[in-house]
PDB file of C-alpha atoms in Angstrom:
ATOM      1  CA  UNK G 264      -5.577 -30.296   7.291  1.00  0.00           C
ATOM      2  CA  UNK G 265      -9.574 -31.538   6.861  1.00  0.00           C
ATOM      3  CA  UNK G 266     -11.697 -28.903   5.218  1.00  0.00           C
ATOM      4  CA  UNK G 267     -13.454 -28.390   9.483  1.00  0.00           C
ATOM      5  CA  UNK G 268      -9.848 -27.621  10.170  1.00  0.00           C
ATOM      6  CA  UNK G 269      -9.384 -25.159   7.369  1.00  0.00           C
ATOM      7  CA  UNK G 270     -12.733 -23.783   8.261  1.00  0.00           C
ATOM      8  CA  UNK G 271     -11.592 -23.314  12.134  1.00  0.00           C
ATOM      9  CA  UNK G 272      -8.755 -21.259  11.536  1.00  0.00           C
ATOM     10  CA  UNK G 273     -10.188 -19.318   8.583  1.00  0.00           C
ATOM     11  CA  UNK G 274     -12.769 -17.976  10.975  1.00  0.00           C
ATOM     12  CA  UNK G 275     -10.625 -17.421  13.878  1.00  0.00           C
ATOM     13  CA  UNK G 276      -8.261 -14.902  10.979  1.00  0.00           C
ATOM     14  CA  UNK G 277     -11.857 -13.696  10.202  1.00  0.00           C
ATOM     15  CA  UNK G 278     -12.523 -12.626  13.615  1.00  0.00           C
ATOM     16  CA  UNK G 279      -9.454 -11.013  14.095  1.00  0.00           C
ATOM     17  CA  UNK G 280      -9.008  -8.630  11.483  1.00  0.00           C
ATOM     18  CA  UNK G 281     -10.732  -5.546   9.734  1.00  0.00           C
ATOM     19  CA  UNK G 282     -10.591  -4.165   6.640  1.00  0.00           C
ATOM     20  CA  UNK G 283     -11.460  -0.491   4.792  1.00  0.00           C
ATOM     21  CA  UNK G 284     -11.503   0.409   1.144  1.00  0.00           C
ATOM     22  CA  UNK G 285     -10.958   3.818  -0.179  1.00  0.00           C
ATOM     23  CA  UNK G 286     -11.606   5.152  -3.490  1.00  0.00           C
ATOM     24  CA  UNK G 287     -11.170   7.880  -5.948  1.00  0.00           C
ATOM     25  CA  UNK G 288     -13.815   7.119  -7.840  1.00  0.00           C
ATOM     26  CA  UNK G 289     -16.619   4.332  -8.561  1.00  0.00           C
ATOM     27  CA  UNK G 290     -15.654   1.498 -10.489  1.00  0.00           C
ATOM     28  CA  UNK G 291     -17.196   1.040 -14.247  1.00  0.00           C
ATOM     29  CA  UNK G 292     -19.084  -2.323 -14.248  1.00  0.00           C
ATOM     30  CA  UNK G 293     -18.914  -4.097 -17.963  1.00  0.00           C
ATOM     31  CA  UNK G 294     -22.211  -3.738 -20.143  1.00  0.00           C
ATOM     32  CA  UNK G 295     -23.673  -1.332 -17.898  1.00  0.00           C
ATOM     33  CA  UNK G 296     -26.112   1.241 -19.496  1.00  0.00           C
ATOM     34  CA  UNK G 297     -24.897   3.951 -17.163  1.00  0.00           C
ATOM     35  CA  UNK G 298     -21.234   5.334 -15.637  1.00  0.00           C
ATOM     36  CA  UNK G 299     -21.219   5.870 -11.855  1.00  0.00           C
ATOM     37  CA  UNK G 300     -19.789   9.517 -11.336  1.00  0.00           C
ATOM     38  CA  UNK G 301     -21.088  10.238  -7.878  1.00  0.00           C
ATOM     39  CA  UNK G 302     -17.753  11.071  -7.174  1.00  0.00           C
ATOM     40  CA  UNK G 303     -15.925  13.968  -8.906  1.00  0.00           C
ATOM     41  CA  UNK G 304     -11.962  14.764  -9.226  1.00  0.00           C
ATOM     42  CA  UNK G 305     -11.675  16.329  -5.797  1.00  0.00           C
ATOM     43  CA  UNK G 306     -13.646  13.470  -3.701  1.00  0.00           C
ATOM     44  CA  UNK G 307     -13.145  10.344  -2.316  1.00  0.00           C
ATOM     45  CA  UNK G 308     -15.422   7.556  -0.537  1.00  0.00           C
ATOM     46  CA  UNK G 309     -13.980   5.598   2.368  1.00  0.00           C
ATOM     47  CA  UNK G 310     -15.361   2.515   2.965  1.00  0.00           C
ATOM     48  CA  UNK G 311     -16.903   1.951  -0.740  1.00  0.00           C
ATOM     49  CA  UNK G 312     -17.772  -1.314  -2.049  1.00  0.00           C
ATOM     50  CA  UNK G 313     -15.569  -3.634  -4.413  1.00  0.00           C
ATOM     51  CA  UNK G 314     -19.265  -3.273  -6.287  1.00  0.00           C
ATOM     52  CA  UNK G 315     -19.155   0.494  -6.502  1.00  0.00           C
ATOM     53  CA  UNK G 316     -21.962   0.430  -2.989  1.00  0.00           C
ATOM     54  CA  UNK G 317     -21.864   3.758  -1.006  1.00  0.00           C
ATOM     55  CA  UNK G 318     -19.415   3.708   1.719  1.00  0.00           C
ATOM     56  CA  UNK G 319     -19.370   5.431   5.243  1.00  0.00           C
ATOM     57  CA  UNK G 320     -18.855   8.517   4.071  1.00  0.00           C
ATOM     58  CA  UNK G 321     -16.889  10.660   1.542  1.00  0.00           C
ATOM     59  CA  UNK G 322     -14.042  13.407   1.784  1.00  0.00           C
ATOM     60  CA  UNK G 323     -12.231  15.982  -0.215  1.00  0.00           C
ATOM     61  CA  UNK G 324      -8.530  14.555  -0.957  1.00  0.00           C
ATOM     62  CA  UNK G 325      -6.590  13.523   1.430  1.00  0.00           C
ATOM     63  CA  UNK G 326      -2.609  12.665   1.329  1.00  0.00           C
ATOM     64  CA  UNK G 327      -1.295   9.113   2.265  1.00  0.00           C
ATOM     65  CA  UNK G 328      -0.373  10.032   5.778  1.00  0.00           C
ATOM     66  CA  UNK G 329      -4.337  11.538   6.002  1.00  0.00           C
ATOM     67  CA  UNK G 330      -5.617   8.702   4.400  1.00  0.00           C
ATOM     68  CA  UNK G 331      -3.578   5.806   6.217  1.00  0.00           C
ATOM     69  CA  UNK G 332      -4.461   7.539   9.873  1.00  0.00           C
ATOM     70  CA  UNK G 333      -8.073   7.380   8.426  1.00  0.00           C
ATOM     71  CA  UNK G 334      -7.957   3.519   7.726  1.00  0.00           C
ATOM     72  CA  UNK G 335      -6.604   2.739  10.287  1.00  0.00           C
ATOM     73  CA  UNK G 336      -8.490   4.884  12.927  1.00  0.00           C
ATOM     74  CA  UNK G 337     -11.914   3.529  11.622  1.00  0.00           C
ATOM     75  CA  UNK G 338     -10.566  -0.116  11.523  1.00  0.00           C
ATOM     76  CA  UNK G 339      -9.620   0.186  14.811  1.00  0.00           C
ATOM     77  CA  UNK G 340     -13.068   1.984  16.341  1.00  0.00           C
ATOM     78  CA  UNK G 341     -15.033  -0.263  14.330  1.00  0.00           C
ATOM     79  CA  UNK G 342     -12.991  -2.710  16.589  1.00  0.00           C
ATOM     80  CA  UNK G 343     -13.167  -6.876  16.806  1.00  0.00           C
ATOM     81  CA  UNK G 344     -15.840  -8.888  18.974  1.00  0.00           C
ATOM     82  CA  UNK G 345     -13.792 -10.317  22.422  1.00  0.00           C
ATOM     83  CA  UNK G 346     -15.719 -13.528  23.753  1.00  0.00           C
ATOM     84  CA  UNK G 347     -12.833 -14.096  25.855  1.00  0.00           C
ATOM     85  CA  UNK G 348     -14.733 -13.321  28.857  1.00  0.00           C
ATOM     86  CA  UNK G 349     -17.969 -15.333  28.177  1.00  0.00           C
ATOM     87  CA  UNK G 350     -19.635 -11.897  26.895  1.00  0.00           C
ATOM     88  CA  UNK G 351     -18.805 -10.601  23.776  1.00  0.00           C
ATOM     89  CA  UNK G 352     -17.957  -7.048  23.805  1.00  0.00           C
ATOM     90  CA  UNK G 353     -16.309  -4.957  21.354  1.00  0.00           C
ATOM     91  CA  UNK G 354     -12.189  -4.308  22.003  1.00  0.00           C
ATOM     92  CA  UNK G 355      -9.802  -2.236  19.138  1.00  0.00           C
ATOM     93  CA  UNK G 356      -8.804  -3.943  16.506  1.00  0.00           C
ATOM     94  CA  UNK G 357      -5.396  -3.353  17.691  1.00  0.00           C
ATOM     95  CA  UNK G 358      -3.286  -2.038  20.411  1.00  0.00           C
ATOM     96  CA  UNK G 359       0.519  -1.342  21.223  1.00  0.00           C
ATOM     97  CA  UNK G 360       2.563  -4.769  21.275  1.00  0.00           C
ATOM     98  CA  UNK G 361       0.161  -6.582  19.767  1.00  0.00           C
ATOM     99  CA  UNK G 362       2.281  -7.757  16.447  1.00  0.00           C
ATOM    100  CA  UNK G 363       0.441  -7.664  13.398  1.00  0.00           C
ATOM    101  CA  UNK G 364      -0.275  -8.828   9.895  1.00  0.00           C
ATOM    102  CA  UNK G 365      -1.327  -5.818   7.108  1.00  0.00           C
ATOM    103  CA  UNK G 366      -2.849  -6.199   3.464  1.00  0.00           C
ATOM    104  CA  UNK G 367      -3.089  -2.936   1.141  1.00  0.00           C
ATOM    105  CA  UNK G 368      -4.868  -4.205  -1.808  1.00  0.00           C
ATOM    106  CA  UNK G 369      -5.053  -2.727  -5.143  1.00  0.00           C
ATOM    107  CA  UNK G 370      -8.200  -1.993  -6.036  1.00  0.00           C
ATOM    108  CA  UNK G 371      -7.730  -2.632  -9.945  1.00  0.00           C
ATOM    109  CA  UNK G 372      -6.353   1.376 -11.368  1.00  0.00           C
ATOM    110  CA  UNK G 373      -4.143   2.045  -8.667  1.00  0.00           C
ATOM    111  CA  UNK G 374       0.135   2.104  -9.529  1.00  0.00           C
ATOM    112  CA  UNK G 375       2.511   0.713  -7.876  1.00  0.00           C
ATOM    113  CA  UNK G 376       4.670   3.537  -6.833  1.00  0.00           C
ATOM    114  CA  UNK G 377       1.064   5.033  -4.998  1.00  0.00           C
ATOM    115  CA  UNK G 378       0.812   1.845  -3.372  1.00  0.00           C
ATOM    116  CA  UNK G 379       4.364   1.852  -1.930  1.00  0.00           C
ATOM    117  CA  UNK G 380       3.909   5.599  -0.430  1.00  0.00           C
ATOM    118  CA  UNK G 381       0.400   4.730   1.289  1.00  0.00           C
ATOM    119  CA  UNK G 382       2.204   1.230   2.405  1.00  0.00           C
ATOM    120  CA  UNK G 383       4.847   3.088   4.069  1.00  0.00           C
ATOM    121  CA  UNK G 384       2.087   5.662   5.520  1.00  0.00           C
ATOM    122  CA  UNK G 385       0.194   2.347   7.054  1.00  0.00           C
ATOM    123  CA  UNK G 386       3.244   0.982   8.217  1.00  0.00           C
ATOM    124  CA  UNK G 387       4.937   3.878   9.641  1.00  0.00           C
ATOM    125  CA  UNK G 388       1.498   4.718  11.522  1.00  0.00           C
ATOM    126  CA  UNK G 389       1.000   1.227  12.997  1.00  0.00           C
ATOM    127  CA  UNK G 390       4.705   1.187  14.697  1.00  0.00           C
ATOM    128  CA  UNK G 391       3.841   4.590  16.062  1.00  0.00           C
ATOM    129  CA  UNK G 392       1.421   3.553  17.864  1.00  0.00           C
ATOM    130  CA  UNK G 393       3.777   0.663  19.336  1.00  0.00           C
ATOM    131  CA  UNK G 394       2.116  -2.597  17.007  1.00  0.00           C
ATOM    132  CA  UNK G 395       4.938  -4.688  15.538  1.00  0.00           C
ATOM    133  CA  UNK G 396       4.401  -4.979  11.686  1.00  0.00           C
ATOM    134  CA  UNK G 397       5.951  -8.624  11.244  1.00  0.00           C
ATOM    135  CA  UNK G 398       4.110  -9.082   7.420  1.00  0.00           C
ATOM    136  CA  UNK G 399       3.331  -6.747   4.900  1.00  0.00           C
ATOM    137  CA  UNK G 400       1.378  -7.887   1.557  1.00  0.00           C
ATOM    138  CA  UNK G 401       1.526  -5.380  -1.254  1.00  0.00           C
ATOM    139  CA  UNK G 402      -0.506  -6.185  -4.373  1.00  0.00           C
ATOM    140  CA  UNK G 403      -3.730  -6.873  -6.571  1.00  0.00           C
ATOM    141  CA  UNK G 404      -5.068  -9.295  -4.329  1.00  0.00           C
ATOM    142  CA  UNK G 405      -8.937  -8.260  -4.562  1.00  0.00           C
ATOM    143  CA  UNK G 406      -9.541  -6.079  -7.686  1.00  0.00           C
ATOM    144  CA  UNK G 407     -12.486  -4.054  -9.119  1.00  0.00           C
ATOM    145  CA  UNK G 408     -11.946  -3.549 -12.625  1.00  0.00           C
ATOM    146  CA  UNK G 409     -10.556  -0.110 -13.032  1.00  0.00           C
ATOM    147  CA  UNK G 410     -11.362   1.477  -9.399  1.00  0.00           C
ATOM    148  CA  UNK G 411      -8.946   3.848  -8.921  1.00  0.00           C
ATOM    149  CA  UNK G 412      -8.360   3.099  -4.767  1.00  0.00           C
ATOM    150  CA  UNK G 413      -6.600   0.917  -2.307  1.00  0.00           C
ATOM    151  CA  UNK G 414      -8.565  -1.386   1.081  1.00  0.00           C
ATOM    152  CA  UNK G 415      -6.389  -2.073   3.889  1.00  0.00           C
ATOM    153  CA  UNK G 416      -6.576  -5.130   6.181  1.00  0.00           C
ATOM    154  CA  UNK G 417      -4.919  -5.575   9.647  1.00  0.00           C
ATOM    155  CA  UNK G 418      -4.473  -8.971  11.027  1.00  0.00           C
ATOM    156  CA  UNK G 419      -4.015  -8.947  14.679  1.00  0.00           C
ATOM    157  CA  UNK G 420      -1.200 -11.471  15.361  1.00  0.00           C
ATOM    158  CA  UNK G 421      -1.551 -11.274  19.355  1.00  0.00           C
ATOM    159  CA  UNK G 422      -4.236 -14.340  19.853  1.00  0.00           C
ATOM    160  CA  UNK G 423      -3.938 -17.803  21.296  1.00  0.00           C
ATOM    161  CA  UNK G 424      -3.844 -18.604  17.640  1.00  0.00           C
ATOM    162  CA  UNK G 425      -0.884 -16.547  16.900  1.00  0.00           C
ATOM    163  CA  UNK G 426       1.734 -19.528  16.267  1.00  0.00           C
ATOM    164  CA  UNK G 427      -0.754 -21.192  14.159  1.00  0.00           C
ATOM    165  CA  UNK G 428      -1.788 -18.113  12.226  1.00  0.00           C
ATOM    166  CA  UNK G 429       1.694 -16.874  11.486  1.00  0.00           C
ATOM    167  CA  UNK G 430       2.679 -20.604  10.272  1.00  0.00           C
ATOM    168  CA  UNK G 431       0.047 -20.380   7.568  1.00  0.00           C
ATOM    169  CA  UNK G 432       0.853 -17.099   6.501  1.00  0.00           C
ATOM    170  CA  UNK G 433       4.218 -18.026   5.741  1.00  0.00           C
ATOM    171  CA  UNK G 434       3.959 -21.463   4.683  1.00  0.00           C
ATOM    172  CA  UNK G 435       5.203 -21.935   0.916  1.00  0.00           C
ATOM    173  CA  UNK G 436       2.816 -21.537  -1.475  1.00  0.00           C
ATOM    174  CA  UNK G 437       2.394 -22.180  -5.988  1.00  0.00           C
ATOM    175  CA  UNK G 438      -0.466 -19.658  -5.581  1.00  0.00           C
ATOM    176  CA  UNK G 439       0.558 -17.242  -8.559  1.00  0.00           C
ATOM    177  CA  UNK G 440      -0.815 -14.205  -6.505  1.00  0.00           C
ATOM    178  CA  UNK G 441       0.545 -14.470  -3.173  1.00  0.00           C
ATOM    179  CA  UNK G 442       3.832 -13.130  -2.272  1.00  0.00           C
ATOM    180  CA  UNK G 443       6.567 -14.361  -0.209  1.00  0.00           C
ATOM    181  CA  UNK G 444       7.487 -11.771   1.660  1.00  0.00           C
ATOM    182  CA  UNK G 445      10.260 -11.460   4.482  1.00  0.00           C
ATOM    183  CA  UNK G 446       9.337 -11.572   8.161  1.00  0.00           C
ATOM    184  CA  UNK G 447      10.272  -8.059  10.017  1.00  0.00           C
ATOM    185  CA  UNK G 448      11.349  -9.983  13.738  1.00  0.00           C
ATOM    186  CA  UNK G 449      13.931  -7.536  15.114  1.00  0.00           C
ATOM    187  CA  UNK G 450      11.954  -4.684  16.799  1.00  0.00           C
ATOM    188  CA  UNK G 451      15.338  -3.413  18.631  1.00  0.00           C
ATOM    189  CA  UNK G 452      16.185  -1.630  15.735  1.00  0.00           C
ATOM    190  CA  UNK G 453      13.878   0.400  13.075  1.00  0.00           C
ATOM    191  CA  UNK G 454      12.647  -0.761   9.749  1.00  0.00           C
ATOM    192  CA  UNK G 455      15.389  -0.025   7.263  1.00  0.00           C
ATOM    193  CA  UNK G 456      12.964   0.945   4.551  1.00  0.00           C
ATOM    194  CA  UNK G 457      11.653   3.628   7.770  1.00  0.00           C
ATOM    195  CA  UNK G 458      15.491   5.423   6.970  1.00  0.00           C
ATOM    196  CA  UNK G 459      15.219   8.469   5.080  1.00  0.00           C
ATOM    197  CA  UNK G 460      17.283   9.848   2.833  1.00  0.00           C
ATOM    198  CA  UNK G 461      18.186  13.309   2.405  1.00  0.00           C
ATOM    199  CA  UNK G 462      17.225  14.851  -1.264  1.00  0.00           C
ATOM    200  CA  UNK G 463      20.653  15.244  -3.290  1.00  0.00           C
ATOM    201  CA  UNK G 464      20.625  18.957  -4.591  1.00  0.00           C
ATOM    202  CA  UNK G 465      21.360  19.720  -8.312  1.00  0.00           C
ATOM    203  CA  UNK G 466      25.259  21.567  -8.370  1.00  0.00           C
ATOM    204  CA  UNK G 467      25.172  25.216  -9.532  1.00  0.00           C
ATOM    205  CA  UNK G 468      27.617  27.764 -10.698  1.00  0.00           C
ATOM    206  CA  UNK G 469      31.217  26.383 -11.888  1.00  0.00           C
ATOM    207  CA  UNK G 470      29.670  22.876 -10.790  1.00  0.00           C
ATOM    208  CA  UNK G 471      26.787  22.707 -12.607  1.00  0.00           C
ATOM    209  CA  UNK G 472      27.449  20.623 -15.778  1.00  0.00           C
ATOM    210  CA  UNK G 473      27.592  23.000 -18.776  1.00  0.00           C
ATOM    211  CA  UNK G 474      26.566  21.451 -22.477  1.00  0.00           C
ATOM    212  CA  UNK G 475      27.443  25.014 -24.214  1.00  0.00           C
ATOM    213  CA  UNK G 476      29.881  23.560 -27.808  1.00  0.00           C
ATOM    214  CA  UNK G 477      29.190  20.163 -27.097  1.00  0.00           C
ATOM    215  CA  UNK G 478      27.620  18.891 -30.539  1.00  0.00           C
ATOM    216  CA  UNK G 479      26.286  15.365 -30.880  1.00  0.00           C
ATOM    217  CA  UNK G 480      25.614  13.402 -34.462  1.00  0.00           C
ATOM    218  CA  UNK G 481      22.737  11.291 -34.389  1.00  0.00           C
ATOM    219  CA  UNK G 482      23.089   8.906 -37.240  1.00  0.00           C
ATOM    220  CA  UNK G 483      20.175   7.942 -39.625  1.00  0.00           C
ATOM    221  CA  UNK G 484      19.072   4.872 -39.144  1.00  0.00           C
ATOM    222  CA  UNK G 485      17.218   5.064 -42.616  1.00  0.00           C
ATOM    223  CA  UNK G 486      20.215   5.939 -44.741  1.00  0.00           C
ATOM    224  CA  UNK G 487      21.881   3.282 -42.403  1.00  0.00           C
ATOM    225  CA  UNK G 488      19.401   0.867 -43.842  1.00  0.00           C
ATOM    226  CA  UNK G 489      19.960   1.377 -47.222  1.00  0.00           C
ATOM    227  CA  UNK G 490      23.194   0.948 -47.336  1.00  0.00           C
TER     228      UNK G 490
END
């Protein structure tokens, strides 16, 4: 592929996705004389800059679900430019059956077990309102230092481009940072990781494990080194 091909496709993914960043607080630029702390411990900023810029707007906390229906509601208004029609005019960024690509980027101070829940909060969303999820990338793709927050990026999958798109996306890759992920085809049947799983109670009474006489001898691993 010649760097105008490269440059073709790039800006036909370009033009058909969006993408939101949320944070908990600013991020702290190296060797700056001052700490950004517009933002306290109960808000956040949607839409704030990798930079630490001001964003749309802020909010008091929000849970995943909140803050995934959020994302993706703004993406979505915000919406893509259609010149499909020989005027551009401004369409969603998605719609149901349109099969789609998703990136939730770690921000830099963000773990991974709060980027799986909000994952499965984007995901479960998306397929409720009837898009097709076919690739999900999970990881530090984008950071900003310490910036305790996550961005979320939908690719729509539903253009001319599609086949072309899709090929790209999973074509194999040494790039250290880019995951190979499996492709979710089979939209009969629901996502597996969508299955949950009912919460295993502790036993009590007779069944509860007892510990009462049960003495336990620890040995010394200093005396043991002496020896």
């Amino acid at each position: 592929m010649d760097l105008d091909a490269v440059v073709a496709i790039a800006q036909v993914a370009a033009d058909s996705m969006g993408s939101l960043g949320v944070a908990l607080d600013a991020v702290t630029i190296p060797g700056a004389a001052a700490t950004n702390d517009r933002l306290d411990a109960s808000t956040i900023e949607i839409g704030l800059g990798i930079h630490g810029e001001a964003g749309i707007r802020q909010s008091p906390l929000l849970s995943c679900n909140e803050l995934a229906k959020e994302m993706i509601t703004t993406i979505n208004e915000y919406g893509l430019t259609d010149k499909s029609s020989g005027d551009e005019k401004i369409v969603p960024t998605v719609k149901s059956g349109d099969e789609i690509a998703i990136v939730v980027n770690n921000l830099g101070g963000t773990s991974n077990f709060e980027m799986s829940i909000l994952t499965n909060s984007c995901v479960s969303l998306l397929e409720s309102m009837g898009c097709m999820v076919s690739r999900v990338f999970v990881g530090s793709f984008m950071t900003s230092f310490d910036m305790m927050g996550a961005s979320l990026t939908i690719l729509s999958l539903a253009g001319t481009k599609s086949n072309e798109l899709k090929s790209l996306l999973d074509a194999p890759t040494t790039a250290i940072s880019w995951p190979c992920i499996d492709v979710w085809k089979d939209v009969s049947t629901s996502r597996p990781s969508a299955k949950e799983f009912p919460e295993v109670e502790a036993p009590t009474g007779s069944a509860a494990a007892s510990y009462e006489g049960v003495k336990v001898t620890i040995e010394s691993f200093a005396d043991a080194a002496k020896a």
